[in-house]
mmCIF file of C-alpha atoms in Angstrom:
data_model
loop_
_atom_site.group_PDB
_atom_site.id
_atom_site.type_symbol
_atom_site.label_atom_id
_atom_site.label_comp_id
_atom_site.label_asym_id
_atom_site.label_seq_id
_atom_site.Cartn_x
_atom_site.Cartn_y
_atom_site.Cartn_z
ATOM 1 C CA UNK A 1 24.072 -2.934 -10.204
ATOM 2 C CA UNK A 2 27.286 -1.679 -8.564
ATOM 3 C CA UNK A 3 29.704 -3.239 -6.146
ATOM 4 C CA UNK A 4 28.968 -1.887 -2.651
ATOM 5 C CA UNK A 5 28.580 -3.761 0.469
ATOM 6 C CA UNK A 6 27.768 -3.197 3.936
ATOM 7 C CA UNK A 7 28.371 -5.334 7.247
ATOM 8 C CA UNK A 8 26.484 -5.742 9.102
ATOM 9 C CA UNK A 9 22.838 -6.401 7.127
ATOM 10 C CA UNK A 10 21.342 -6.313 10.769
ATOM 11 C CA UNK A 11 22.690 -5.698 14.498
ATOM 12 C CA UNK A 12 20.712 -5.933 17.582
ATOM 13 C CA UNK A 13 23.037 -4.166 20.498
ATOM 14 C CA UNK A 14 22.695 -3.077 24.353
ATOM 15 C CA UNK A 15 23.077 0.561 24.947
ATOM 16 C CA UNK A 16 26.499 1.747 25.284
ATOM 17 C CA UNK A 17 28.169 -0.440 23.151
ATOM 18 C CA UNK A 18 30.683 0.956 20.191
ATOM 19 C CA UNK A 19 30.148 -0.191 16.926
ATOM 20 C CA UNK A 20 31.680 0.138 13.621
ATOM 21 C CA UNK A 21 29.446 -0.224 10.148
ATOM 22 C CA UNK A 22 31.436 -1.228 7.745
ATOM 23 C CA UNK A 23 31.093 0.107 3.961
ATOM 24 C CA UNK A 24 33.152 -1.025 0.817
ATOM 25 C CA UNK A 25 33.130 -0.777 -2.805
ATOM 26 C CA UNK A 26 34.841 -2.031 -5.439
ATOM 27 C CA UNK A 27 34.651 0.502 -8.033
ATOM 28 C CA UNK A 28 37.192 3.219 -7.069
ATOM 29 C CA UNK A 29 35.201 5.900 -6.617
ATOM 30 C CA UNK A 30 36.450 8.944 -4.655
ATOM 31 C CA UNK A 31 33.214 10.071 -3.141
ATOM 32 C CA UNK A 32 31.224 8.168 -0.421
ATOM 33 C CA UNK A 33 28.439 8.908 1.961
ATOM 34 C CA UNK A 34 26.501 7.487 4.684
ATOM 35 C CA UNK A 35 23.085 8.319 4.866
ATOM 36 C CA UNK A 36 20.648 7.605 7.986
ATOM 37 C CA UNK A 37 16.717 6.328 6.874
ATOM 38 C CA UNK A 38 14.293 5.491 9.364
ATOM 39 C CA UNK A 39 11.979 3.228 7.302
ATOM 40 C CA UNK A 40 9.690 5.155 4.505
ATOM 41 C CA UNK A 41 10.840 8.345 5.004
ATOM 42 C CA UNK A 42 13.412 10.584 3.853
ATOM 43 C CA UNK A 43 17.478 9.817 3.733
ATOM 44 C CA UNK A 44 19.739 11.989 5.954
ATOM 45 C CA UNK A 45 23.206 12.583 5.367
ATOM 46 C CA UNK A 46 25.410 12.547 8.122
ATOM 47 C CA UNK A 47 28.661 11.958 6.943
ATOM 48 C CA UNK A 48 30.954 12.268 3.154
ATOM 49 C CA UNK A 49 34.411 11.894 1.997
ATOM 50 C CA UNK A 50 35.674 13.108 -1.712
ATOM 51 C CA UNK A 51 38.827 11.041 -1.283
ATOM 52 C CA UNK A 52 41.278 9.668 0.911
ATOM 53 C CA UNK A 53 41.808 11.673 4.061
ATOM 54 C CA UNK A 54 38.661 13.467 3.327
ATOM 55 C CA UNK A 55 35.723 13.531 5.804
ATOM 56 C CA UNK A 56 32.827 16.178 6.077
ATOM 57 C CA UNK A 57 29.900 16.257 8.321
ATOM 58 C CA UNK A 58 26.616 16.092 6.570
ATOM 59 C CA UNK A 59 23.204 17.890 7.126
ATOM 60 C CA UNK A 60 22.031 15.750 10.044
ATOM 61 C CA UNK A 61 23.601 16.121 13.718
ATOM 62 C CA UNK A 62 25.691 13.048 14.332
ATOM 63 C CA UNK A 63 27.133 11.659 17.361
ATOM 64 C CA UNK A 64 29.212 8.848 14.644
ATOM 65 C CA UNK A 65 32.329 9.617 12.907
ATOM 66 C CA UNK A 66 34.097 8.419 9.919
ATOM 67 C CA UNK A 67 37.557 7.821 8.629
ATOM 68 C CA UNK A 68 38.909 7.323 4.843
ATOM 69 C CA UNK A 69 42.183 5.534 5.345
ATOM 70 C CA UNK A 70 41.764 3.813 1.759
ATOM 71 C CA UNK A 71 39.469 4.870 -1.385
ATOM 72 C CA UNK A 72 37.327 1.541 -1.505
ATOM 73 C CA UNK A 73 36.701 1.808 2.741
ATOM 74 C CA UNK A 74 34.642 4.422 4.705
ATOM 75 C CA UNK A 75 33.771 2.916 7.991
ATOM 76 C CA UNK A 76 31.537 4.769 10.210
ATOM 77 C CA UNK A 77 31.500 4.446 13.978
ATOM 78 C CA UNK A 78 29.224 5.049 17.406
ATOM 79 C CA UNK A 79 31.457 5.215 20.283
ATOM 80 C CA UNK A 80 28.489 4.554 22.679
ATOM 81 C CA UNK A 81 25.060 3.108 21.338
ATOM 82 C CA UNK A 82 22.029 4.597 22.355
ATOM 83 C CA UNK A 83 18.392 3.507 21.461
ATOM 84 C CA UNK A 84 17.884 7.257 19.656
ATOM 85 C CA UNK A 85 20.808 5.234 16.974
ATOM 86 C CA UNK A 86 17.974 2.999 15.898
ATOM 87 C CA UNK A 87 17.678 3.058 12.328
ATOM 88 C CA UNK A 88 18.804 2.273 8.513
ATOM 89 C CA UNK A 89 22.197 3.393 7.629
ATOM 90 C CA UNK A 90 22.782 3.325 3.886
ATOM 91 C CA UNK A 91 26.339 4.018 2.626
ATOM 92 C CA UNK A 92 26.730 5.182 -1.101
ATOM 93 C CA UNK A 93 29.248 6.226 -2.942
ATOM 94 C CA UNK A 94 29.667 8.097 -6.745
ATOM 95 C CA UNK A 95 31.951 9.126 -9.124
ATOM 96 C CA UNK A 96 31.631 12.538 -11.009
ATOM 97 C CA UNK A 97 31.514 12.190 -14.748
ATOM 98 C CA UNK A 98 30.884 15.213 -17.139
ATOM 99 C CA UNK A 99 27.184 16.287 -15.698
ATOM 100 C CA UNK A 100 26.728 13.076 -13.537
ATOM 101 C CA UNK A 101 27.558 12.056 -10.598
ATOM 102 C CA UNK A 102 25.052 9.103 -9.862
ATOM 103 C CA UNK A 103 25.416 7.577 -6.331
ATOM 104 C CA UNK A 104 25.048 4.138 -5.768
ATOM 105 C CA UNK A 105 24.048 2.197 -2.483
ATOM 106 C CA UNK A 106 24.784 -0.256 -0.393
ATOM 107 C CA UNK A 107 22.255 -2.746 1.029
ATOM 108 C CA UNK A 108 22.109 -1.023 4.281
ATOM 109 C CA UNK A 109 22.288 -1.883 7.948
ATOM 110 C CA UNK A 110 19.334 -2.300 10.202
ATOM 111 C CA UNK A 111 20.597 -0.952 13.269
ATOM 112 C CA UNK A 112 18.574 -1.264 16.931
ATOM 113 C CA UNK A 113 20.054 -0.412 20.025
ATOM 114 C CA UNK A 114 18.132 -1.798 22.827
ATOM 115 C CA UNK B 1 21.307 26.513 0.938
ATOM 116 C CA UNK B 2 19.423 24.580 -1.850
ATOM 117 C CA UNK B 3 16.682 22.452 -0.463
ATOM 118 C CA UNK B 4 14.580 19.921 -2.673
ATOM 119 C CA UNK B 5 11.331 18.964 -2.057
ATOM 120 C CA UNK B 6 8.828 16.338 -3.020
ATOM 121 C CA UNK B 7 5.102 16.325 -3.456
ATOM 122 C CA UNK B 8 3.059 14.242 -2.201
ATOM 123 C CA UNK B 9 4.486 12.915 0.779
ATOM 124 C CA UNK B 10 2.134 9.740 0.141
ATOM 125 C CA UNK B 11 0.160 8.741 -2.990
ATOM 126 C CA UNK B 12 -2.273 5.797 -2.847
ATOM 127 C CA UNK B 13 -3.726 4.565 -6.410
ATOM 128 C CA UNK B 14 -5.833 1.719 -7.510
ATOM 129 C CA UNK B 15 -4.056 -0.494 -9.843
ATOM 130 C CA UNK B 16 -4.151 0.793 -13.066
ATOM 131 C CA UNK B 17 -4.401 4.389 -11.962
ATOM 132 C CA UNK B 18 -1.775 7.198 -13.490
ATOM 133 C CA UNK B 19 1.073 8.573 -10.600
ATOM 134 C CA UNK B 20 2.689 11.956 -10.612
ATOM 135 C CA UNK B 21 5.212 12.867 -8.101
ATOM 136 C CA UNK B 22 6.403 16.596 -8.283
ATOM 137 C CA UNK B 23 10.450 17.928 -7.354
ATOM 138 C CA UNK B 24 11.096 21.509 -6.671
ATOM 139 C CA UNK B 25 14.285 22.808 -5.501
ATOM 140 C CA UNK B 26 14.764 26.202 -4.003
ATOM 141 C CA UNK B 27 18.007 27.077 -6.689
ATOM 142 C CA UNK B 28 18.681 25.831 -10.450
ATOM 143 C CA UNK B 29 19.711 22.844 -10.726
ATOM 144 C CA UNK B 30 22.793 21.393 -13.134
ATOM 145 C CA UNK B 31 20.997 18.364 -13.069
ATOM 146 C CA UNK B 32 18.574 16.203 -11.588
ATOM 147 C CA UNK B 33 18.661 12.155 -10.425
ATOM 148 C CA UNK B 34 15.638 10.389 -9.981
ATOM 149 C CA UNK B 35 16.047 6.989 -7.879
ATOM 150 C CA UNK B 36 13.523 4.357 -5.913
ATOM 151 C CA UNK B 37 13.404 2.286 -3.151
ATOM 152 C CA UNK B 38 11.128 -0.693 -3.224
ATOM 153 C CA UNK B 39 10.116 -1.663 0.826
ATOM 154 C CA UNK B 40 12.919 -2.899 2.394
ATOM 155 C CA UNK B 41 15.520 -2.118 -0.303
ATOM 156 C CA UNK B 42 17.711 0.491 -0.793
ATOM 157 C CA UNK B 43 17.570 3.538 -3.194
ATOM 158 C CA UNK B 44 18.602 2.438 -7.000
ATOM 159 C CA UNK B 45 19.441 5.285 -9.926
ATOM 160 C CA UNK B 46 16.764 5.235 -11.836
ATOM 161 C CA UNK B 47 17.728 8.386 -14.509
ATOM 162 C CA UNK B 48 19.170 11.631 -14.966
ATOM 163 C CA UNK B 49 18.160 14.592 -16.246
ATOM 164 C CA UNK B 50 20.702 17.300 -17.570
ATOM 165 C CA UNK B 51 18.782 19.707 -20.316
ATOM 166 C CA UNK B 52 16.235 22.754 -19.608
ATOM 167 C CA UNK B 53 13.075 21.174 -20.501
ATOM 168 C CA UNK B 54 14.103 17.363 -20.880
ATOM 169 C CA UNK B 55 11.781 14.342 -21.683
ATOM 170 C CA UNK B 56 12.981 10.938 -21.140
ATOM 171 C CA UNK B 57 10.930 7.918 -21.081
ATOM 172 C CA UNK B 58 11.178 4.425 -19.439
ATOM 173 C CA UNK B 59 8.491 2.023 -20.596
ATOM 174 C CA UNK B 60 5.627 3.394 -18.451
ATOM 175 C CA UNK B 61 7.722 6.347 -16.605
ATOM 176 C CA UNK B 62 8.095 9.513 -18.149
ATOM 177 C CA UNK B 63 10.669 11.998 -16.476
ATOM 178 C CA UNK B 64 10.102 15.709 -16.961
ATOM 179 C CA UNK B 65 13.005 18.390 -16.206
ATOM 180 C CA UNK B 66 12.020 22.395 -16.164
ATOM 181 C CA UNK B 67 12.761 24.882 -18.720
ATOM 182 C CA UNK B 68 14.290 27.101 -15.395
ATOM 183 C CA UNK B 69 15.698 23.576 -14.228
ATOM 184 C CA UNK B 70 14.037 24.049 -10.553
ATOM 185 C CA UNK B 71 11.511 21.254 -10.402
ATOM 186 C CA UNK B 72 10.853 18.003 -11.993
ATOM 187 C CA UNK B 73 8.629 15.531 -12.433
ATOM 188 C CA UNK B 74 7.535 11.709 -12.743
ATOM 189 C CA UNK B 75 4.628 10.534 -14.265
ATOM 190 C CA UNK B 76 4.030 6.830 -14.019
ATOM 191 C CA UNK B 77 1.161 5.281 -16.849
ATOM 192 C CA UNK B 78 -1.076 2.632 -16.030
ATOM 193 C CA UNK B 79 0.232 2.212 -12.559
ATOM 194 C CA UNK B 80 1.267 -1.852 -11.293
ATOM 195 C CA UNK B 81 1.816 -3.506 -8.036
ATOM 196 C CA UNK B 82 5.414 -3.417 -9.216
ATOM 197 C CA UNK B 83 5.891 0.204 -8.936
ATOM 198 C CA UNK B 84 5.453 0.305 -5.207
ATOM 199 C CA UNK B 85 8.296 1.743 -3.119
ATOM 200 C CA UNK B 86 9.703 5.357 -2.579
ATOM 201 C CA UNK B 87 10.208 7.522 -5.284
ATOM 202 C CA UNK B 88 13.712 10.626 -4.444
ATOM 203 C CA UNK B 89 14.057 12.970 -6.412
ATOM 204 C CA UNK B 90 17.953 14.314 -6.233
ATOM 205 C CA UNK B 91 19.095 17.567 -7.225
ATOM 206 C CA UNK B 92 22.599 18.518 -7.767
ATOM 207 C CA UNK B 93 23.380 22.600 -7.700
ATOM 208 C CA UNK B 94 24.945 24.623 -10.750
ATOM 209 C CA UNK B 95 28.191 24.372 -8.745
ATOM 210 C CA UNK B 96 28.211 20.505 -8.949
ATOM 211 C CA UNK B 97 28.504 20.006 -5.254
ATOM 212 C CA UNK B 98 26.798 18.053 -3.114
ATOM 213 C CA UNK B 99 23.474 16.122 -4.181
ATOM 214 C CA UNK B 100 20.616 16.871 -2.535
ATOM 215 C CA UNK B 101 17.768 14.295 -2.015
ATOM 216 C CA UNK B 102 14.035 15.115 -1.635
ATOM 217 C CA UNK B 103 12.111 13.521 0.849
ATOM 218 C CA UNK B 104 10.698 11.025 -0.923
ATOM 219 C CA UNK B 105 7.498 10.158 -2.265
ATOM 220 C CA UNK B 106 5.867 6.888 -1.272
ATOM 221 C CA UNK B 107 3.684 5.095 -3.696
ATOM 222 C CA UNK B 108 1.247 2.531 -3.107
ATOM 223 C CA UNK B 109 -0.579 0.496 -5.101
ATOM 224 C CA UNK B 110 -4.144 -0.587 -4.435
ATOM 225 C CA UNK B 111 -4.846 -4.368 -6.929
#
């Protein structure tokens, strides 16, 4: 299993409120991701990085945004909560070797915004 | 741009019971990841495939990749409560750029 963490596991929060998610990994691996998963169906990706002052916008419309400052951090941030933000958010991150580039996840935070 | 799907979007079998979950993207593929989430849990690697028309086997799971490396496929033997969770397949395009993950499809298992 690979080293990648997320803080929060879980966060209950009043509308409005900014947040940060934190994401970090250990194994110094340029790419990372953050996915959003409501539970059982199908992961969207709203946000990646392929280094250090790197940041894209994924398939799925996102009022969040990101920053890379270091390779093992990619914290992602709502600068005002709504209930719509309820969800999973699952950061991964992968390093591209020959014809792989497996991506490995983080435990995920529960988000609901009341 | 490339899409990837998955069918079925559900499967239920009784215990015991063979599983097949189907991946087709719209362009060829360089290679495709196979991963599942278990209720609760987050997705986990479970293997790649790389060659037109590869076989690889894990225990009970056999992993199929197309000779026109498009689709996929993963057959699960003998099926146990174990094997329960969401099964993504994740194709990566011919210009190794982003990988793109299927919907998902969600097994359950019946004892």
């Amino acid at each position: 299993e690979a080293d990648i963490y997320q803080t929060p596991r879980y966060l209950v929060i009043g509308t409005g409120k900014k947040i940060t998610l934190e994401c970090s990994q250990t194994m110094g691996h340029d790419k990372m991701y953050w996915y959003q998963q409501d539970p059982g169906m199908e992961l969207h990706l709203i946000h990646y990085s392929y280094g250090v002052n790197s940041t894209e916008k994924g398939d799925l419309s996102s009022e969040s945004t990101v920053s890379r400052i270091r390779t093992e951090h990619f914290p992602l941030t709502l600068e005002s909560a709504r209930p719509s933000h309820t969800s999973q958010y699952l950061c991964a991150s992968s390093e591209p070797r020959e014809n792989t580039d497996t991506q490995y996840f983080g435990p995920g935070t529960r988000l609901t915004v009341l | 741009g490339q899409q990837v799907m998955q069918i079925p979007q559900y499967q239920h079998v009784q215990e015991g019971e063979d599983f097949t979950t189907y991946c087709n993207s719209s362009t060829t593929l360089s290679n495709i990841q196979w991963y599942k989430q278990r209720p609760g849990g987050h997705p986990v690697f479970l293997i790649q495939l790389v060659k037109s028309g590869e076989v690889k086997k894990q225990k009970r799971l056999t992993f199929q990749f197309g000779e026109a490396k498009k689709n996929s496929s993963l057959h699960i033997t003998a099926t146990q409560t174990t094997d329960v969770g969401t099964y993504f397949c994740a194709g990566q395009g011919t210009s190794y750029d982003k990988v793109i993950f299927g919907p998902g499809t969600s097994l359950s298992v019946i004892p």
